Short mmCIF file of C-alpha atoms and ligand atoms in Angstrom, two decimals:
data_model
loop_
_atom_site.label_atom_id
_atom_site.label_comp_id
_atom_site.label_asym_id
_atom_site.label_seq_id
_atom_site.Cartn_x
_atom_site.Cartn_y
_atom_site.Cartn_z
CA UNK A 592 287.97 150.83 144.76
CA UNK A 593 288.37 149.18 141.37
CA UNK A 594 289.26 145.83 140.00
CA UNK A 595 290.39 144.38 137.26
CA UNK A 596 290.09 140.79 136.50
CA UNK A 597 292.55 139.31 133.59
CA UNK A 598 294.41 136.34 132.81
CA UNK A 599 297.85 135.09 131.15
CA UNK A 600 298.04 135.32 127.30
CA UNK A 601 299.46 131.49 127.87
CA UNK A 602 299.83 128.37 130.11
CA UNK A 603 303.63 129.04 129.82
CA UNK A 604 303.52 132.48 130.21
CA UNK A 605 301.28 131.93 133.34
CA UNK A 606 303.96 129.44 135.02
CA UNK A 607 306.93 132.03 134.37
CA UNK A 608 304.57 134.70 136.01
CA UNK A 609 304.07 133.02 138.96
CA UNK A 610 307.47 131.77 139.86
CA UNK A 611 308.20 135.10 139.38
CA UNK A 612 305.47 135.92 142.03
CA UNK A 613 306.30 133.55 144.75
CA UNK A 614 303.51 130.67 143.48
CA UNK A 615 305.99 127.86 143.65
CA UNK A 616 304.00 124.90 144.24
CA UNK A 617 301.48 126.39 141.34
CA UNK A 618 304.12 127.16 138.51
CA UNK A 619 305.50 123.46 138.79
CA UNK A 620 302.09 121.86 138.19
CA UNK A 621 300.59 120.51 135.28
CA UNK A 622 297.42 122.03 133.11
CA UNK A 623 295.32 120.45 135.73
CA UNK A 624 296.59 121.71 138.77
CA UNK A 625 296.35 124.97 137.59
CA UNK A 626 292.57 123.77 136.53
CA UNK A 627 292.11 123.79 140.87
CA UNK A 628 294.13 126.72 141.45
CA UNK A 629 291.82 129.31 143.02
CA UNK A 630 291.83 133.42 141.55
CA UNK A 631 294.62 135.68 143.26
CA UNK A 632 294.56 139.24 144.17
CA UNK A 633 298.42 140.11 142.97
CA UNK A 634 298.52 143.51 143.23
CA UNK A 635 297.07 146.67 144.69
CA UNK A 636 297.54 150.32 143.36
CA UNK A 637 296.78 154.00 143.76
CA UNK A 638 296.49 155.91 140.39
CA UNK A 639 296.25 159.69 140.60
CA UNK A 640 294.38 160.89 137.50
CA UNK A 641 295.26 163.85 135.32
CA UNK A 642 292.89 166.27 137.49
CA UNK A 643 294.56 164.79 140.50
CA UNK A 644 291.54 162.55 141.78
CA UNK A 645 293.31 159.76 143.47
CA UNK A 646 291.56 156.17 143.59
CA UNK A 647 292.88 152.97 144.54
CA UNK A 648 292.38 149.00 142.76
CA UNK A 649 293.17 145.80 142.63
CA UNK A 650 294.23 143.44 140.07
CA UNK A 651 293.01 140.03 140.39
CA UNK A 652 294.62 137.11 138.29
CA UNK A 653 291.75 134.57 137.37
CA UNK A 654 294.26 131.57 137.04
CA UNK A 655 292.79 130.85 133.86
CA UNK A 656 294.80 130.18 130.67
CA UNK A 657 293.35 130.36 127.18
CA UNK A 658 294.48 126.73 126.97
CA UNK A 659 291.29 126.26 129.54
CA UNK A 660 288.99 127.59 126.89
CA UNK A 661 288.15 124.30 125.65
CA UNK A 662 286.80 122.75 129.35
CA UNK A 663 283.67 124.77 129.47
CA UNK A 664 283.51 123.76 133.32
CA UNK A 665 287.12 124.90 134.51
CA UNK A 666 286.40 128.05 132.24
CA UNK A 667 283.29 129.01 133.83
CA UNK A 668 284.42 128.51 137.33
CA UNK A 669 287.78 130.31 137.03
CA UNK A 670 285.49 133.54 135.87
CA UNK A 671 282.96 132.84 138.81
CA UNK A 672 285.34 132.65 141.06
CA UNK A 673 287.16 135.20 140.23
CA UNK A 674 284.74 137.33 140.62
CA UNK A 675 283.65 136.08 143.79
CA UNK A 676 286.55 137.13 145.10
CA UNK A 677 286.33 140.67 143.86
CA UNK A 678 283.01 140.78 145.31
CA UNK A 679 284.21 139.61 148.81
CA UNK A 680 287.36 142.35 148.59
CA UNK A 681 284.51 144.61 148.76
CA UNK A 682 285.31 145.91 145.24
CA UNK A 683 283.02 148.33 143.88
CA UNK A 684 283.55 148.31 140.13
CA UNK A 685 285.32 145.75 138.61
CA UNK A 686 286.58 145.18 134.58
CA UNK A 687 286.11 141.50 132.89
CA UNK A 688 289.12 141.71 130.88
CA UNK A 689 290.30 139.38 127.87
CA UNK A 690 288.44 136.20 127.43
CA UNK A 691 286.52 136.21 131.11
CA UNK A 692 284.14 138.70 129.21
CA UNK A 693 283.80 136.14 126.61
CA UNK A 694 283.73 133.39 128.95
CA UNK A 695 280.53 135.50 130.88
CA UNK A 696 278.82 136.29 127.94
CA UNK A 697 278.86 133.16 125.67
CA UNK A 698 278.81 130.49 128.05
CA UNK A 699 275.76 132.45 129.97
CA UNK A 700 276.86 133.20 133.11
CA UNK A 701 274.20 135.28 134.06
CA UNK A 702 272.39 132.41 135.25
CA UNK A 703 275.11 131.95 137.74
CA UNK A 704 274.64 134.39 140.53
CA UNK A 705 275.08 132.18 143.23
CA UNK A 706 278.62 131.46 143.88
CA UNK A 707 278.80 129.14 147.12
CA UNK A 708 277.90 132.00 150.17
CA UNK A 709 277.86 134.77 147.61
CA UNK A 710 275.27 135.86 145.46
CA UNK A 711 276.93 138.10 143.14
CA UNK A 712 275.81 141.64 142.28
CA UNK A 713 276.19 142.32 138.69
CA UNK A 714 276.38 146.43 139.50
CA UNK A 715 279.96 145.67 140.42
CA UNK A 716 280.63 144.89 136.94
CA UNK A 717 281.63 145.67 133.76
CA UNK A 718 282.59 144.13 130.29
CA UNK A 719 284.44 147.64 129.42
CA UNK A 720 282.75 147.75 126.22
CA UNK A 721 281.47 151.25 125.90
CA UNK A 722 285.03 152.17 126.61
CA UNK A 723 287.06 150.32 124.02
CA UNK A 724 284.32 151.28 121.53
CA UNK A 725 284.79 154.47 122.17
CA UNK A 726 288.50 154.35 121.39
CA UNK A 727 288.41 152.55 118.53
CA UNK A 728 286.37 155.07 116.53
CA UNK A 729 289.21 157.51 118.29
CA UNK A 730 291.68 155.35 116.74
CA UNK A 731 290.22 155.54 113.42
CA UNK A 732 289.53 159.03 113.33
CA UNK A 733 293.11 160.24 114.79
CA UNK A 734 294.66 157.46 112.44
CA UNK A 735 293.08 157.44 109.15
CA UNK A 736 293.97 160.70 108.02
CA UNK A 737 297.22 160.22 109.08
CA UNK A 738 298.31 157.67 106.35
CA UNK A 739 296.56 159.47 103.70
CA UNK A 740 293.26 158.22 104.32
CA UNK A 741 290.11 161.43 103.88
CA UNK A 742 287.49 159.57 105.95
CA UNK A 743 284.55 161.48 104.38
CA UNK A 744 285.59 159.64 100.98
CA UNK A 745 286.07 156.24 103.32
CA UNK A 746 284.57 153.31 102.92
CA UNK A 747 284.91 150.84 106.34
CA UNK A 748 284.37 147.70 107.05
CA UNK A 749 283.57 146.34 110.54
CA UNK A 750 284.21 142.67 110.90
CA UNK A 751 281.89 141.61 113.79
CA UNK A 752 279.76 144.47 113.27
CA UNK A 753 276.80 142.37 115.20
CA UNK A 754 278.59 142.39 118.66
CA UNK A 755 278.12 144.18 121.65
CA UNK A 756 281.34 146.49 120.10
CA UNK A 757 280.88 146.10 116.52
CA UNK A 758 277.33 147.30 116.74
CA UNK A 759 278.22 150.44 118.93
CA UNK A 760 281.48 151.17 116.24
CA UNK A 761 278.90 151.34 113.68
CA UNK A 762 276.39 153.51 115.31
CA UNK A 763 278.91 156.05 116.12
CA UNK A 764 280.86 156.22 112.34
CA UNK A 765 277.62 156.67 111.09
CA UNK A 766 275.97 159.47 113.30
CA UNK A 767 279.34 161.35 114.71
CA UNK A 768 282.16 160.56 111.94
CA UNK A 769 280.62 160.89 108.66
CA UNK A 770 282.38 158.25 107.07
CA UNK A 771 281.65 157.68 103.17
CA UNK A 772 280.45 153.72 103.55
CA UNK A 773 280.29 151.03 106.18
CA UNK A 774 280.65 147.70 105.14
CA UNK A 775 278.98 145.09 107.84
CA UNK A 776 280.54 141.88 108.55
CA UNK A 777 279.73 138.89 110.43
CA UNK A 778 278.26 135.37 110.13
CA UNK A 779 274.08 135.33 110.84
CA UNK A 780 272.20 137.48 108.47
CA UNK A 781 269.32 137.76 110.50
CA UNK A 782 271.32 140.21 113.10
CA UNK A 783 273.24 142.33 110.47
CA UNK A 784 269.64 142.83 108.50
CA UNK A 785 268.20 144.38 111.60
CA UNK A 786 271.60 146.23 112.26
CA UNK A 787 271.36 147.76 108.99
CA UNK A 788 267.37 148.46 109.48
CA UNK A 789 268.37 150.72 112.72
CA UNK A 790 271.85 152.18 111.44
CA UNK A 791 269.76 153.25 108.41
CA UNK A 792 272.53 152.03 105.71
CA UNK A 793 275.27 149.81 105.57
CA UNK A 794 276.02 147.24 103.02
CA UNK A 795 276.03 143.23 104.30
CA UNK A 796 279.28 141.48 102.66
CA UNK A 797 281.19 138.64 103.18
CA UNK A 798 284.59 139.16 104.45
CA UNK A 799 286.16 138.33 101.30
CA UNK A 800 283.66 140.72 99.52
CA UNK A 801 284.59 143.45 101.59
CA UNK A 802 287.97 143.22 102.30
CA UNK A 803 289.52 144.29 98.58
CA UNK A 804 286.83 147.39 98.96
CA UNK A 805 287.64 148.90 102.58
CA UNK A 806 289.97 151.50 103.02
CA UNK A 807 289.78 150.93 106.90
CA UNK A 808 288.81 147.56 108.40
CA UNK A 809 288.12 147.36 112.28
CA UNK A 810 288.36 143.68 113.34
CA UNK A 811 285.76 143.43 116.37
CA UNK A 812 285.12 139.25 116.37
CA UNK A 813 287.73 136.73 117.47
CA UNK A 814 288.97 135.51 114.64
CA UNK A 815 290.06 131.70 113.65
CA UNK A 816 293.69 131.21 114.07
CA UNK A 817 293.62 129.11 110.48
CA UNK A 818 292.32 132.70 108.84
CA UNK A 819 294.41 132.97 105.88
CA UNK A 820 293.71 136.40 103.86
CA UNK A 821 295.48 137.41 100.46
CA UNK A 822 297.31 140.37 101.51
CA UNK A 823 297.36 141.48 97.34
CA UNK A 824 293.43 141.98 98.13
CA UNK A 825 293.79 144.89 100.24
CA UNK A 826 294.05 148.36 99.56
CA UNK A 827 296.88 150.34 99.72
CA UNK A 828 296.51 152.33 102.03
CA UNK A 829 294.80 151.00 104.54
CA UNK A 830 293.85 151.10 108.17
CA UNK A 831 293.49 147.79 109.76
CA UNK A 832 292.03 148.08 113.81
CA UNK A 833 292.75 144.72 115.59
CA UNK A 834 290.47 144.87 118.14
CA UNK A 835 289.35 141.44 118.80
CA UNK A 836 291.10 139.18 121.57
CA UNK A 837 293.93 138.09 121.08
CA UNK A 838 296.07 140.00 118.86
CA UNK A 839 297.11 138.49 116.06
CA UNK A 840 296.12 140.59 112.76
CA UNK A 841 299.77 141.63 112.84
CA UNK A 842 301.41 138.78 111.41
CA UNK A 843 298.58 138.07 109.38
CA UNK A 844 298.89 140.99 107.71
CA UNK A 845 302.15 143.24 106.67
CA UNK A 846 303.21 144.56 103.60
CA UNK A 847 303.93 148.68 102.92
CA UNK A 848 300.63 150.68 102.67
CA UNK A 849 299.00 148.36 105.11
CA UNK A 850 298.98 149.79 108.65
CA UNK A 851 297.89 147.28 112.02
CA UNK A 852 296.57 148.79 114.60
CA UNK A 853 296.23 147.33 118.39
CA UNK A 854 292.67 148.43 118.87
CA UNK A 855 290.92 149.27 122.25
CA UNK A 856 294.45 149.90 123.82
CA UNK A 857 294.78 153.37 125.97
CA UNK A 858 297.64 154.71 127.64
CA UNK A 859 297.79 156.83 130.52
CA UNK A 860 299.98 160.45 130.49
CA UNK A 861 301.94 159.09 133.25
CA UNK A 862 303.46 156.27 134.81
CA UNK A 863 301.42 154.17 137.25
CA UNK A 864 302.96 151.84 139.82
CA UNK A 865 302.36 148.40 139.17
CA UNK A 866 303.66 145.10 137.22
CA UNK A 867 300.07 144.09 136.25
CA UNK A 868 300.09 145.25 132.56
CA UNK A 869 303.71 143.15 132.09
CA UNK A 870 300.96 140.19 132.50
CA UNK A 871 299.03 141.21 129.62
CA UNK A 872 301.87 141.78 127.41
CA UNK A 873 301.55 145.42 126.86
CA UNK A 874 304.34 147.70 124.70
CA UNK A 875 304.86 150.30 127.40
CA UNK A 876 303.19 148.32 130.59
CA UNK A 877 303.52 151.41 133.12
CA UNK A 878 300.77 153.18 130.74
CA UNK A 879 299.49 151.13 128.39
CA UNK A 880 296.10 148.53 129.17
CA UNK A 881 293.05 147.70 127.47
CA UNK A 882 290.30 150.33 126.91
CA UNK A 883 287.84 147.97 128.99
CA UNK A 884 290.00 147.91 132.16
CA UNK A 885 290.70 151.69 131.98
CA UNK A 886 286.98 151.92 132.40
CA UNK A 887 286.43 150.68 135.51
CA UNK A 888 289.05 152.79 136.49
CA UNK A 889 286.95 155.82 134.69
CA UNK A 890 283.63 154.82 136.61
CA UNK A 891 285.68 154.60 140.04
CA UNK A 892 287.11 158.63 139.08
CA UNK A 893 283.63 159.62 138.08
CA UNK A 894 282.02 157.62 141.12
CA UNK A 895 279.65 155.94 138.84
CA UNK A 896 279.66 152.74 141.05
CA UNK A 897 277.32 150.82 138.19
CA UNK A 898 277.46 148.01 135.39
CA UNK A 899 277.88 150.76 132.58
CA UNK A 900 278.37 148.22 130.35
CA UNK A 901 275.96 144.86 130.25
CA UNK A 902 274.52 142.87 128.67
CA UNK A 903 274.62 142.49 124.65
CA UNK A 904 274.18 145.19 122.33
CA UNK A 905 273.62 148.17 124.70
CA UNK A 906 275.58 150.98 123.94
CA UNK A 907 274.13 154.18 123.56
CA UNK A 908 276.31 157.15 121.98
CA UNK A 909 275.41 159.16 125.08
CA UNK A 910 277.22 156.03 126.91
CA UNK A 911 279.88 156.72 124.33
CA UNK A 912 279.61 160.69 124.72
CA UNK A 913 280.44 159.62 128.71
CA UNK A 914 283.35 157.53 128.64
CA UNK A 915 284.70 159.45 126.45
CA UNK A 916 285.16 162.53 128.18
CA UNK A 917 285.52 161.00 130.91
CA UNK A 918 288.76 159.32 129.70
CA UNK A 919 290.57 162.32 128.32
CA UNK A 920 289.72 164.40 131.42
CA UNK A 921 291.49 161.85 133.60
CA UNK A 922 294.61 161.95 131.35
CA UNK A 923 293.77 158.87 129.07
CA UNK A 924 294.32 158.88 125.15
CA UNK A 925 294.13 156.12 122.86
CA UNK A 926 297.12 154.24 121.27
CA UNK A 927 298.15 155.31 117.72
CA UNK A 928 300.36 154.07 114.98
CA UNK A 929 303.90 154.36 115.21
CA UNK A 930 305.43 158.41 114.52
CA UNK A 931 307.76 156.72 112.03
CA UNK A 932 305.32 155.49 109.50
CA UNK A 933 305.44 155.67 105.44
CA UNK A 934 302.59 156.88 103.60
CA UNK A 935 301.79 155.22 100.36
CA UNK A 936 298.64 156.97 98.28
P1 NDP B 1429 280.41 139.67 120.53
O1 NDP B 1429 280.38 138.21 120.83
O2 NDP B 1429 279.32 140.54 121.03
O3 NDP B 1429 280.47 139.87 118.94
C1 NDP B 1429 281.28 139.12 118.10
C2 NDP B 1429 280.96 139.54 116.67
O4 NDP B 1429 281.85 138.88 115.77
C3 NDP B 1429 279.56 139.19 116.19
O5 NDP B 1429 279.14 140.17 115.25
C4 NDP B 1429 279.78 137.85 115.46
O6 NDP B 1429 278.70 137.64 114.57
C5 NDP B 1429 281.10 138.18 114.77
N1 NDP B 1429 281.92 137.01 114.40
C6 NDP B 1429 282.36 136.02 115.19
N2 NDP B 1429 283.11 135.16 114.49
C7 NDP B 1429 283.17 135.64 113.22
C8 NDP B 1429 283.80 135.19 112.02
N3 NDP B 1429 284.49 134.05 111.98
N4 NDP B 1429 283.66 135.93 110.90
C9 NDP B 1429 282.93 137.08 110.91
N5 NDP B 1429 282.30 137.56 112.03
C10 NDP B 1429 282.43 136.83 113.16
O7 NDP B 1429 281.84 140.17 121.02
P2 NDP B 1429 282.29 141.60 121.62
O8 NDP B 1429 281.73 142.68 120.78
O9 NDP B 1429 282.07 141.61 123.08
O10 NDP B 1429 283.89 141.52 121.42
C11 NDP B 1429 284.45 141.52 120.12
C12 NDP B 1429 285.94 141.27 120.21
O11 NDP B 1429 286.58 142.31 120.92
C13 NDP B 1429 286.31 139.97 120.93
O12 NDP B 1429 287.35 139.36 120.23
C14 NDP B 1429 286.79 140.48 122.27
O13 NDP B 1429 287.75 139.63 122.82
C15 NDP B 1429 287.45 141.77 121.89
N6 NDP B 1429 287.60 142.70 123.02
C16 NDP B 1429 288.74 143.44 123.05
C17 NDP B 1429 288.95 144.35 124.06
C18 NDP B 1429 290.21 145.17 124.02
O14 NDP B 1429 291.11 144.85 123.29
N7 NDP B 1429 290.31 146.22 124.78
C19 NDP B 1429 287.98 144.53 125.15
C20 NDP B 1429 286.79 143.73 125.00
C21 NDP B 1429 286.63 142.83 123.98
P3 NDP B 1429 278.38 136.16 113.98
O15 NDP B 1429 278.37 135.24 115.14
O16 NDP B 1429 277.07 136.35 113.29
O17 NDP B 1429 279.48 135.89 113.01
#
């Protein structure tokens, strides 16, 4: 069985979901009462893959809200127990999806295996990274050339190109897509010096360096609300991947020649049977979820009952190679731009 463990995109948004659900007493308290309210399994579902293996999961709401994010306490114990409870459902592999693989990684969680009776075992676990890097380098490559962009004469920029996804984007442009130029973004210089030492290239920049240069820029960091960028920087055309949590590149940036992308978003060639995905505000909800969710559902088809993705900064391309055939065989492909778009060269 799989899980998936997510969260409302908003405290309001949270209360309308669970009226909706039946949580009465819940969706008429304040921010604090929903600090106490405990995770909920809301939904179970079979999904029949595209080779017809059939496998059945669970989605668990964490009652968090990203209005939590700031009480490092409530945070921390809405993932915890959230996963608790998958753990105690017997769950073998279960997704951390929007910010409760944030909330595990930067607030250290790992030292937090014992929650009351149950010591949690990380192999039922993933962050879903290898996954949604995986499809945004699909994204690029099935999208780029699309809009007029030749990505052998491409030069990209990879904002957050330190992170557990950023780093594992810029290993595979530069061994499996032959892109002209990647352009490494992020804050500490330290980390993007040794990136650069392994990739074997790459050129450090500040974002405002590199923005006016890239023809595609895949946004892999979560990005300050109060970002303000000069959309007459940017090249025309150009690819923009929003694949940070949450997102919000689109009204940042429009304009014509300037394509947004929602990166690390699959959809499935059919419909499956649930409501979940209506919680995370997806376009087509029946098929469309985040890449990192879809993989626990890939490691439950391919019976690979392990934390494929952990940790920080361990993503092999043979991880890559994996995931990635495993998610077309089962009938996943990754979201694209709109049919109806204009080129401008
Ligand atoms: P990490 O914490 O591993 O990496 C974050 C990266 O962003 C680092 O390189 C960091 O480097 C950089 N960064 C952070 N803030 C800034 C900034 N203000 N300017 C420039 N660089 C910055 O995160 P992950 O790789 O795990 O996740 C990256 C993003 O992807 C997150 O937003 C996450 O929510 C999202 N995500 C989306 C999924 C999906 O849509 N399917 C699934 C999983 C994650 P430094 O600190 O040096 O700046």
């Amino acid at each position: 069985m799989f899980g998936l463990i997510g969260h409302s995109t908003s405290f309001e948004d949270a209360k309308r979901k669970a009226l909706g659900l039946g949580y009465d007493h819940i969706a008429q308290g304040d921010l604090d009462v929903w600090c106490t309210a405990p995770p909920q399994l809301v939904e179970n579902v079979k999904v029949v893959s595209a080779i017809g293996k059939t496998i059945e999961g669970a989605y668990i709401d964490s009652c968090f809200v990203p209005e939590m994010l700031s009480r490092f306490k409530t945070a921390r114990r809405k993932v915890l127990n959230a996963m608790e409870l998958a753990q105690k459902k017997e769950i073998s592999i279960t997704a951390l999806g929007g910010f409760t693989s944030i909330i595990f990684e930067n607030f250290n969680l790992l030292q937090n295996q014992q929650v009351r009776n149950t010591t949690l075992d990380w192999q039922r676990f993933t962050t879903g990274n290898t996954h949604t890097a995986w499809v945004i380098c699909r994204q690029l490559e099935q999208n780029a050339p699309r809009i007029g962009i030749d990505l052998s004469k491409s030069k990209v920029a990879v904002v957050g190109a330190t992170g557990d996804i950023g780093s594992a984007v810029c290993r595979w442009l530069s061994n499996r897509t032959g892109v002209s130029e990647l352009l490494l973004v992020a804050r500490q210089q330290k980390p993007l010096l040794e990136l650069q030492s392994q990739l074997g290239g790459g050129r450090i920049l500040s974002l405002d360096d590199a923005l006016p240069e890239a023809d595609i820029v895949i946004w892999v960091a979560s990005m300050p609300k109060t970002l303000e960028i000069d959309p007459s920087k940017i090249k025309r055309p150009c690819l923009m991947i929003d694949g940070g949590y949450p997102k919000n590149l689109g009204e940042k940036f429009s304009g014509p020649g300037i394509h947004v992308l929602k990166g690390g978003i699959v959809q499935f060639f059919k419909d499956i049977g649930w409501s979940m995905m209506e919680l995370a505000e997806m376009e087509n909800p029946k098929r469309e979820m985040f890449a990192c969710f879809a993989e626990a559902m890939l490691l439950e088809f391919e019976n690979c009952h392990t934390n494929f993705s952990w940790g920080r900064n361990n993503i092999t391309l043979e991880k890559m190679d994996f995931i990635g055939k495993a998610s077309e065989r089962h009938g996943f492909s990754a979201v694209g731009l709109k049919s109806n778009i204009q080129t401008l060269t």
